[in-house]
């Protein structure tokens, strides 16, 4: 574990150099490009062991989210879970979940996540990203205890999921934020890819892994006739939260948060360890200059509520906040959670004998194809991938809904086995499209959209949007399916088309760019469909406080492209 100690503390540096550097203004400080020759300019390692370990550990937050999502689908069809928490039908002699009860048990997690995402932002700004992650892991564990302790009160399971949701929602905000603020620029998109090259992508990879592992454990326990069928999968959930909650303590605070708190040397040391280069490397100094320039352009904190108020009037912040919330909404409206939350019961209605096997296959595809998504995010960019994914998912849902409504015998599905198999095939093809595009990349974009000063609060709003729509779909899906059956898929198909249009007209290409460069692109009002050709301005331009000031010097957006 020596490398963890070095990663966390690094070498102690004299404070004089940093202080002197901070005393210079952008006007008096020589451009970094002119000082390039005095720095180490050796090639950057593609991936270092410390950055790999950090990306994997922090992404356990995504695993927790995915695991909790994946297990509830199987619980709803387990015999003991039905007997304890369901309702009894005297005519059939079987237990069942009404639409209301099933909707509340599934969706109360989403209400908790919405609250957790909003509350986590100010706490993270006050105590830091690292300690916040540990705290919310504890909250998640408390929620799991409440659920496991339930005997026959369905509302205890519901409230336990709400408490666990507080932790899941907070982690869904903090993990992409930690990754976005720590990952080297050349591996940033791959790492977030919930949530900004290796750190953002591993988050979504672990979400899919969590869903897959949950379905595996459900498959292994569903035949048990006692409470172990559902208590064992719940109990295993403790392990993931403990790994993240204790493991994060061995890692440093994010360099951007440390820099904003005046701990410049700590920020520099963290970056050198993550980049795997010397403290005199050009890339480290260049990125520190970008962070410093952005910080100098920001005014001092003026109180909690005033900061929230001012956030909407920052350079193009209202636009970016709205865009982040719309993208998170559209991610939910792709229809992926239609399968993840209710997949077991959906495939039962197609005549499959053991729907747990089908759910296992579906979640395995979701996990396996996310590896291909890690390649796509940095080799094809965000915009092309998301638009292609939207069209792919549109076609899949059109076929799924049409076969389910017009060809499947919904009363006796065993009479139309080919229709049921076709629906499963296109459900798998849909999951392939989602897992390689919209699943991971929206979290990447969420970590890139906002400047450091407003990132926590802005990401809280966008994440809250995700969880709000997550709740809406989780709660109302049983009612909607009961009224319009598989035609529900047409709704998701149309939403996927809308998602592709939103990406084309409003989302900038962030492939290979730092957070500060992406921020400048939005401030300069670069046209989204031309954003991949945008040229980075001189470092002094990063200190400009508003889009108007920037445009006066470097010209309109069309001229800059």
XYZ file of C-alpha atoms in Angstrom:
561
model
C 0.000 0.000 0.000
C 3.014 2.327 -0.215
C 1.852 3.757 -3.521
C -1.434 4.822 -1.851
C 0.529 6.742 0.759
C 2.567 8.453 -1.940
C -0.588 9.167 -3.933
C -2.297 10.713 -0.933
C 0.568 12.799 0.459
C 3.243 13.104 -2.212
C 6.439 15.098 -1.671
C 6.314 18.154 0.503
C 6.963 21.269 -1.567
C 7.995 24.726 -0.438
C 5.042 27.076 -0.280
C 7.011 30.033 -1.613
C 6.829 29.007 -5.248
C 3.113 28.508 -5.201
C 2.495 31.716 -3.340
C 4.637 33.656 -5.732
C 2.849 32.149 -8.658
C -0.486 33.050 -7.162
C 0.519 36.660 -6.643
C 0.969 37.156 -10.377
C -2.022 38.289 -12.394
C -2.813 37.079 -15.900
C -1.619 40.445 -17.212
C 1.873 40.196 -15.627
C 2.411 36.436 -15.759
C 4.242 35.375 -18.965
C 2.173 33.091 -21.198
C 2.768 29.445 -20.373
C 3.522 28.705 -23.999
C 6.558 31.052 -23.798
C 7.877 29.122 -20.774
C 7.304 25.737 -22.445
C 11.017 25.071 -22.884
C 11.685 25.199 -19.134
C 9.334 22.296 -18.404
C 9.546 18.551 -18.863
C 7.741 17.796 -22.108
C 8.049 14.013 -22.178
C 5.037 11.994 -23.421
C 2.311 11.331 -20.865
C 1.727 7.721 -19.783
C -1.547 6.464 -21.213
C -2.518 5.023 -17.827
C -0.762 4.870 -14.475
C -1.319 2.282 -11.765
C -2.469 4.878 -9.168
C -4.982 6.385 -11.618
C -6.254 2.913 -12.497
C -6.747 1.907 -8.854
C -8.433 5.234 -8.100
C -10.789 4.898 -11.053
C -11.777 1.361 -10.066
C -12.308 2.112 -6.372
C -14.264 5.324 -6.804
C -16.416 3.669 -9.439
C -17.709 1.352 -6.706
C -20.278 4.111 -6.236
C -21.649 3.128 -9.624
C -21.569 -0.530 -8.606
C -23.722 0.242 -5.540
C -26.255 2.046 -7.730
C -26.343 -0.772 -10.273
C -26.552 -3.525 -7.666
C -29.524 -1.930 -5.936
C -31.239 -1.390 -9.288
C -30.680 -4.955 -10.434
C -31.826 -6.789 -7.328
C -35.310 -5.254 -6.957
C -36.500 -6.646 -10.304
C -35.910 -10.188 -9.088
C -37.403 -9.609 -5.632
C -40.841 -8.817 -7.045
C -41.181 -12.351 -8.416
C -39.687 -14.281 -5.443
C -42.141 -16.510 -3.615
C -41.129 -15.576 -0.057
C -40.950 -11.851 -0.865
C -44.434 -12.034 -2.398
C -45.842 -13.913 0.589
C -44.415 -11.462 3.139
C -45.037 -8.141 1.420
C -47.605 -8.795 -1.297
C -51.386 -9.071 -1.263
C -53.408 -12.291 -1.326
C -55.847 -13.050 -4.125
C -58.530 -15.353 -2.697
C -59.745 -16.326 -6.166
C -56.405 -17.594 -7.450
C -54.947 -18.520 -4.071
C -51.732 -16.657 -4.922
C -49.951 -13.582 -3.605
C -49.373 -10.623 -5.904
C -48.244 -6.988 -5.896
C -50.783 -4.360 -6.837
C -49.611 -1.616 -9.181
C -49.519 0.865 -6.309
C -47.539 -1.346 -3.936
C -45.075 -2.517 -6.589
C -44.645 1.041 -7.836
C -43.956 2.397 -4.343
C -41.481 -0.327 -3.379
C -39.532 0.160 -6.604
C -39.783 3.936 -6.917
C -39.194 5.162 -3.331
C -35.518 4.521 -3.918
C -35.684 7.188 -6.635
C -37.277 9.743 -4.293
C -34.452 9.152 -1.843
C -31.863 9.501 -4.582
C -33.392 12.794 -5.696
C -33.131 14.211 -2.168
C -29.650 12.768 -1.692
C -28.373 14.290 -4.923
C -29.602 17.757 -3.892
C -28.345 17.596 -0.303
C -24.952 16.125 -1.221
C -23.809 19.154 -3.235
C -23.496 21.723 -0.408
C -22.015 19.094 1.901
C -19.390 18.230 -0.720
C -18.499 21.905 -1.123
C -18.131 22.263 2.640
C -16.256 19.115 3.719
C -14.817 17.936 0.402
C -15.581 15.232 -2.120
C -13.676 12.436 -0.373
C -15.226 12.627 3.099
C -18.672 13.109 1.599
C -18.384 9.796 -0.243
C -17.589 7.964 3.022
C -20.520 9.605 4.822
C -23.078 8.654 2.198
C -21.835 5.056 2.139
C -22.833 4.883 5.824
C -26.298 6.233 5.002
C -26.707 3.559 2.338
C -25.798 0.834 4.847
C -28.425 2.148 7.281
C -31.051 1.843 4.551
C -30.041 -1.748 3.850
C -30.359 -2.613 7.545
C -33.916 -1.254 7.624
C -34.880 -3.429 4.651
C -33.272 -6.625 5.910
C -34.960 -6.205 9.300
C -38.425 -6.111 7.671
C -40.561 -9.166 8.443
C -43.984 -8.631 6.891
C -44.438 -4.858 6.665
C -44.109 -3.793 3.045
C -43.815 -0.140 3.982
C -40.677 -0.903 6.031
C -39.032 -2.198 2.853
C -40.302 0.909 1.064
C -38.832 3.300 3.659
C -35.588 1.331 3.793
C -35.249 1.811 0.067
C -35.869 5.529 0.540
C -33.027 5.798 3.069
C -30.714 3.709 0.897
C -31.708 5.977 -1.968
C -30.290 8.970 -0.119
C -26.875 7.324 -0.262
C -27.256 6.108 -3.848
C -28.331 9.564 -5.054
C -25.484 11.331 -3.286
C -22.936 8.859 -4.672
C -24.363 9.231 -8.179
C -23.462 12.921 -7.889
C -20.164 12.662 -6.000
C -18.511 9.824 -7.931
C -18.698 11.476 -11.398
C -17.662 14.750 -9.741
C -14.639 13.158 -8.066
C -13.644 11.483 -11.316
C -14.131 14.608 -13.443
C -12.038 16.739 -11.069
C -9.227 14.170 -10.697
C -8.846 12.332 -13.994
C -6.047 13.367 -16.384
C -7.386 15.200 -19.410
C -6.270 12.447 -21.808
C -8.236 9.732 -19.967
C -11.089 11.824 -18.564
C -14.001 10.752 -20.799
C -13.401 7.063 -20.364
C -13.519 7.227 -16.522
C -16.928 8.830 -15.886
C -18.611 7.347 -18.645
C -22.435 8.325 -14.924
C -20.856 10.170 -14.574
C -15.708 12.379 -17.705
C -10.777 8.949 -20.588
C -10.700 6.147 -18.020
C -12.286 7.544 -14.789
C -15.725 8.550 -16.170
C -16.226 5.438 -18.252
C -15.491 3.063 -15.406
C -18.381 4.566 -13.435
C -20.977 3.379 -15.940
C -19.085 0.117 -16.406
C -19.472 -0.534 -12.696
C -23.158 0.410 -12.817
C -23.697 -2.316 -15.411
C -21.480 -4.727 -13.475
C -23.565 -4.087 -10.353
C -26.786 -4.840 -12.239
C -25.272 -8.026 -13.652
C -23.932 -9.265 -10.302
C -27.323 -8.596 -8.671
C -29.097 -10.675 -11.328
C -26.555 -13.493 -10.846
C -27.142 -13.571 -7.091
C -30.915 -13.364 -7.589
C -30.717 -16.329 -9.956
C -28.761 -18.284 -7.356
C -31.177 -17.602 -4.479
C -34.628 -17.327 -6.088
C -35.355 -21.047 -5.655
C -34.990 -20.829 -1.859
C -38.308 -21.081 -0.035
C -37.330 -18.851 2.894
C -36.277 -15.218 3.377
C -32.749 -16.069 2.293
C -33.980 -15.745 -1.286
C -34.037 -11.950 -0.906
C -32.124 -11.271 2.334
C -28.910 -12.811 0.999
C -28.753 -10.471 -2.040
C -29.542 -7.515 0.250
C -26.861 -8.526 2.739
C -24.199 -8.774 0.044
C -24.883 -5.086 -0.662
C -23.076 -4.189 2.584
C -19.780 -5.316 1.081
C -19.767 -2.821 -1.793
C -20.530 0.178 0.424
C -17.809 -0.805 2.909
C -15.202 -1.163 0.152
C -15.933 2.336 -1.151
C -16.511 4.024 2.216
C -13.236 2.850 3.746
C -11.188 2.633 0.556
C -11.721 6.275 -0.441
C -9.999 7.369 2.775
C -6.687 6.127 1.345
C -6.915 8.527 -1.601
C -6.392 12.292 -1.878
C -8.930 15.052 -2.228
C -9.574 16.165 -5.823
C -6.934 18.626 -7.086
C -9.527 21.195 -8.145
C -11.232 21.201 -4.753
C -7.856 21.391 -2.972
C -6.769 24.292 -5.199
C -9.958 26.234 -4.495
C -9.317 25.821 -0.771
C -5.809 27.274 -1.112
C -3.972 23.940 -0.895
C -2.026 24.488 -4.110
C 0.853 22.117 -3.396
C -1.552 19.342 -2.464
C -3.366 19.819 -5.770
C -0.093 19.751 -7.687
C 1.165 16.627 -5.912
C -2.076 14.788 -6.601
C -1.913 15.659 -10.299
C 1.712 14.501 -10.663
C 0.838 11.131 -9.097
C -2.257 10.653 -11.206
C -0.507 11.787 -14.411
C 2.562 9.655 -13.567
C 5.009 12.467 -14.365
C 7.452 14.749 -12.558
C 6.256 17.899 -10.794
C 8.001 19.917 -13.511
C 5.991 18.445 -16.367
C 4.429 20.899 -18.796
C 0.977 19.271 -18.740
C 0.669 19.580 -14.965
C 1.652 23.243 -14.980
C -0.576 24.020 -17.944
C -3.627 22.481 -16.312
C -2.856 24.241 -13.011
C -2.701 27.514 -14.921
C -6.118 26.785 -16.432
C -7.559 26.041 -12.983
C -5.978 29.192 -11.576
C -7.216 31.368 -14.429
C -10.771 30.140 -13.923
C -10.527 30.674 -10.185
C -9.256 34.238 -10.628
C -12.246 34.984 -12.855
C -14.668 33.989 -10.112
C -15.774 36.208 -7.287
C -15.633 35.160 -3.641
C -18.392 33.041 -2.094
C -21.302 35.178 -0.943
C -23.296 32.707 1.111
C -25.163 29.501 0.399
C -28.435 30.842 -1.017
C -26.799 33.748 -2.833
C -24.391 31.298 -4.451
C -27.324 29.240 -5.733
C -28.981 32.405 -7.009
C -25.828 33.658 -8.735
C -25.236 30.253 -10.282
C -28.102 30.788 -12.721
C -26.666 34.130 -13.843
C -23.094 32.971 -14.425
C -21.721 32.816 -17.988
C -24.288 30.681 -19.873
C -25.033 28.809 -16.668
C -28.834 28.808 -17.058
C -28.372 27.259 -20.508
C -25.981 24.620 -19.208
C -28.090 23.764 -16.170
C -31.155 23.316 -18.366
C -29.156 21.206 -20.830
C -27.817 18.958 -18.075
C -31.290 18.402 -16.631
C -32.793 17.680 -20.066
C -30.051 15.181 -20.930
C -30.513 13.315 -17.653
C -34.267 13.283 -18.227
C -33.809 11.901 -21.737
C -31.438 9.212 -20.462
C -34.276 7.878 -18.317
C -36.732 8.218 -21.204
C -34.605 5.972 -23.408
C -36.530 3.164 -21.684
C -33.580 1.226 -20.236
C -35.007 1.072 -16.725
C -38.214 -0.352 -18.156
C -36.170 -3.541 -18.511
C -33.911 -3.149 -15.469
C -36.724 -2.546 -12.967
C -39.449 -4.764 -14.397
C -37.505 -7.095 -16.689
C -38.339 -10.261 -14.763
C -42.089 -9.620 -14.892
C -41.916 -8.346 -18.502
C -40.316 -11.544 -19.748
C -42.754 -13.655 -17.749
C -45.512 -12.090 -19.855
C -43.780 -13.222 -23.076
C -44.066 -16.877 -22.046
C -40.467 -17.476 -20.892
C -40.389 -20.316 -18.345
C -37.605 -18.865 -16.164
C -37.523 -15.113 -16.562
C -34.503 -14.911 -14.226
C -32.405 -16.552 -16.953
C -33.555 -13.982 -19.519
C -32.834 -11.125 -17.130
C -29.399 -12.597 -16.493
C -28.680 -12.682 -20.242
C -29.948 -9.142 -20.714
C -27.832 -7.765 -17.878
C -24.821 -9.730 -19.097
C -25.124 -8.028 -22.481
C -25.502 -4.689 -20.727
C -22.242 -5.255 -18.841
C -20.231 -6.829 -21.652
C -21.026 -4.252 -24.306
C -20.102 -1.384 -21.989
C -16.458 -2.344 -22.603
C -17.009 -1.444 -26.253
C -18.490 1.811 -25.026
C -15.183 2.594 -23.296
C -13.587 2.539 -26.718
C -16.333 4.513 -28.427
C -16.368 7.462 -26.017
C -12.814 8.559 -26.835
C -12.462 7.348 -30.430
C -15.731 8.594 -31.924
C -16.610 11.390 -29.523
C -19.765 12.169 -27.562
C -21.963 13.687 -30.261
C -21.661 11.047 -32.997
C -22.014 8.220 -30.491
C -25.105 9.646 -28.780
C -26.904 10.455 -32.036
C -26.171 6.986 -33.443
C -27.321 5.429 -30.180
C -30.596 7.346 -30.295
C -31.406 6.061 -33.788
C -30.437 2.497 -32.841
C -32.661 2.474 -29.750
C -35.521 4.053 -31.717
C -35.541 1.161 -34.174
C -35.276 -1.462 -31.412
C -38.238 -0.095 -29.460
C -40.368 0.261 -32.587
C -39.894 -3.429 -33.351
C -40.272 -4.501 -29.691
C -43.539 -2.575 -29.257
C -44.989 -3.659 -32.615
C -44.301 -7.345 -32.053
C -45.559 -7.181 -28.465
C -48.826 -5.500 -29.430
C -49.664 -7.033 -32.807
C -48.037 -10.484 -32.806
C -47.799 -11.688 -29.194
C -50.771 -13.505 -27.666
C -50.721 -11.657 -24.365
C -53.363 -13.885 -22.758
C -51.602 -17.126 -23.717
C -48.041 -16.152 -24.758
C -47.012 -19.813 -25.092
C -49.112 -19.860 -28.255
C -46.761 -17.363 -29.944
C -43.234 -18.472 -28.965
C -41.568 -16.826 -31.976
C -42.982 -13.411 -31.052
C -41.650 -13.763 -27.522
C -38.194 -14.699 -28.778
C -38.181 -11.760 -31.231
C -39.005 -9.376 -28.387
C -36.127 -10.718 -26.303
C -33.716 -10.348 -29.244
C -34.648 -6.712 -29.787
C -34.562 -6.038 -26.054
C -30.964 -7.309 -26.104
C -30.144 -5.163 -29.141
C -31.606 -2.154 -27.354
C -29.460 -2.811 -24.291
C -26.404 -3.000 -26.567
C -27.171 0.461 -27.938
C -27.872 1.936 -24.517
C -24.830 0.424 -22.792
C -22.425 1.754 -25.422
C -23.835 5.278 -25.772
C -26.498 6.909 -23.624
C -25.836 4.847 -20.537
C -22.260 5.978 -19.926
C -21.861 9.165 -21.948
C -24.550 11.251 -20.261
C -22.645 10.934 -16.986
C -19.474 11.986 -18.802
C -21.179 15.104 -20.142
C -22.684 15.868 -16.721
C -19.180 16.038 -15.268
C -17.934 18.286 -18.076
C -20.713 20.856 -18.436
C -20.032 23.166 -15.503
C -17.180 25.295 -14.120
C -15.595 24.234 -10.828
C -17.290 26.934 -8.777
C -20.796 25.780 -9.684
C -20.124 22.126 -10.494
C -21.437 20.613 -7.262
C -24.752 22.498 -7.255
C -25.253 22.224 -11.023
C -24.572 18.507 -11.061
C -26.959 18.169 -8.126
C -29.761 19.626 -10.247
C -28.978 17.497 -13.293
C -28.676 14.348 -11.171
C -31.925 15.224 -9.384
C -33.570 15.421 -12.805
C -32.343 11.904 -13.535
C -33.768 10.563 -10.303
C -37.052 12.431 -10.630
C -37.728 10.821 -13.997
C -36.417 7.550 -12.640
C -39.161 7.756 -9.990
C -41.837 8.722 -12.515
C -41.050 5.727 -14.707
C -40.622 3.287 -11.816
C -43.935 4.246 -10.219
C -46.180 4.728 -13.258
C -44.868 1.950 -15.518
C -47.167 -0.755 -14.025
C -50.212 1.480 -14.576
C -49.239 2.462 -18.125
C -48.433 -1.095 -19.198
C -51.750 -2.208 -17.755
C -53.579 0.270 -20.008
C -51.613 0.236 -23.276
C -49.541 -2.996 -22.963
C -46.379 -3.067 -25.084
C -47.369 0.063 -27.007
C -45.529 1.776 -24.146
C -42.445 1.123 -26.285
C -43.631 3.673 -28.859
C -43.325 6.371 -26.194
C -39.699 5.468 -25.553
C -39.002 5.262 -29.305
C -40.168 8.861 -29.802
C -38.159 10.040 -26.788
C -35.024 8.514 -28.321
C -35.550 10.552 -31.479
C -35.936 13.713 -29.399
C -32.729 12.823 -27.533
C -30.750 12.605 -30.758
C -32.025 16.019 -31.867
C -31.120 17.612 -28.504
C -27.572 16.276 -28.773
C -27.133 17.587 -32.321
C -28.351 21.109 -31.601
C -27.128 21.713 -28.051
C -24.276 19.425 -26.888
C -20.639 20.431 -27.491
C -17.971 17.859 -28.308
C -15.691 17.428 -25.274
C -13.450 14.669 -26.596
C -9.823 15.197 -25.488
C -10.472 18.561 -23.800
C -9.998 19.725 -20.220
C -12.876 20.907 -18.069
C -11.612 24.475 -18.383
C -11.527 24.277 -22.190
C -15.075 22.930 -22.330
C -16.210 25.712 -19.998
C -14.636 28.283 -22.328
C -16.371 26.716 -25.330
C -19.770 27.189 -23.708
C -18.925 30.744 -22.641
C -17.829 31.605 -26.183
C -21.083 30.131 -27.579
C -19.313 27.756 -29.926
C -21.798 26.124 -32.299
C -22.329 22.496 -31.218
C -22.082 21.012 -34.723
C -18.748 22.813 -35.219
C -17.368 22.288 -31.719
C -15.003 19.447 -32.689
C -12.993 21.944 -34.779
C -12.701 24.596 -32.057
C -9.161 25.860 -31.448
C -7.996 26.415 -27.853
C -7.232 30.119 -27.170
C -4.236 31.463 -25.265
C -4.162 30.671 -21.542
C -4.951 34.305 -20.665
C -8.397 33.942 -22.231
C -9.402 31.481 -19.517
C -9.465 34.312 -16.987
C -12.200 36.189 -18.845
C -15.256 36.318 -16.571
C -18.042 36.423 -19.142
C -18.926 35.378 -22.630
C -19.336 38.993 -23.727
C -15.794 39.890 -22.692
C -14.366 36.860 -24.430
C -16.166 37.552 -27.678
C -14.927 41.151 -27.740
C -11.367 39.885 -27.898
C -11.477 36.672 -29.928
C -14.459 37.336 -32.162
C -17.819 35.677 -32.746
C -18.198 31.930 -32.421
C -18.408 31.345 -36.192
C -15.079 33.127 -36.751
C -13.355 31.073 -34.086
C -14.235 27.740 -35.611
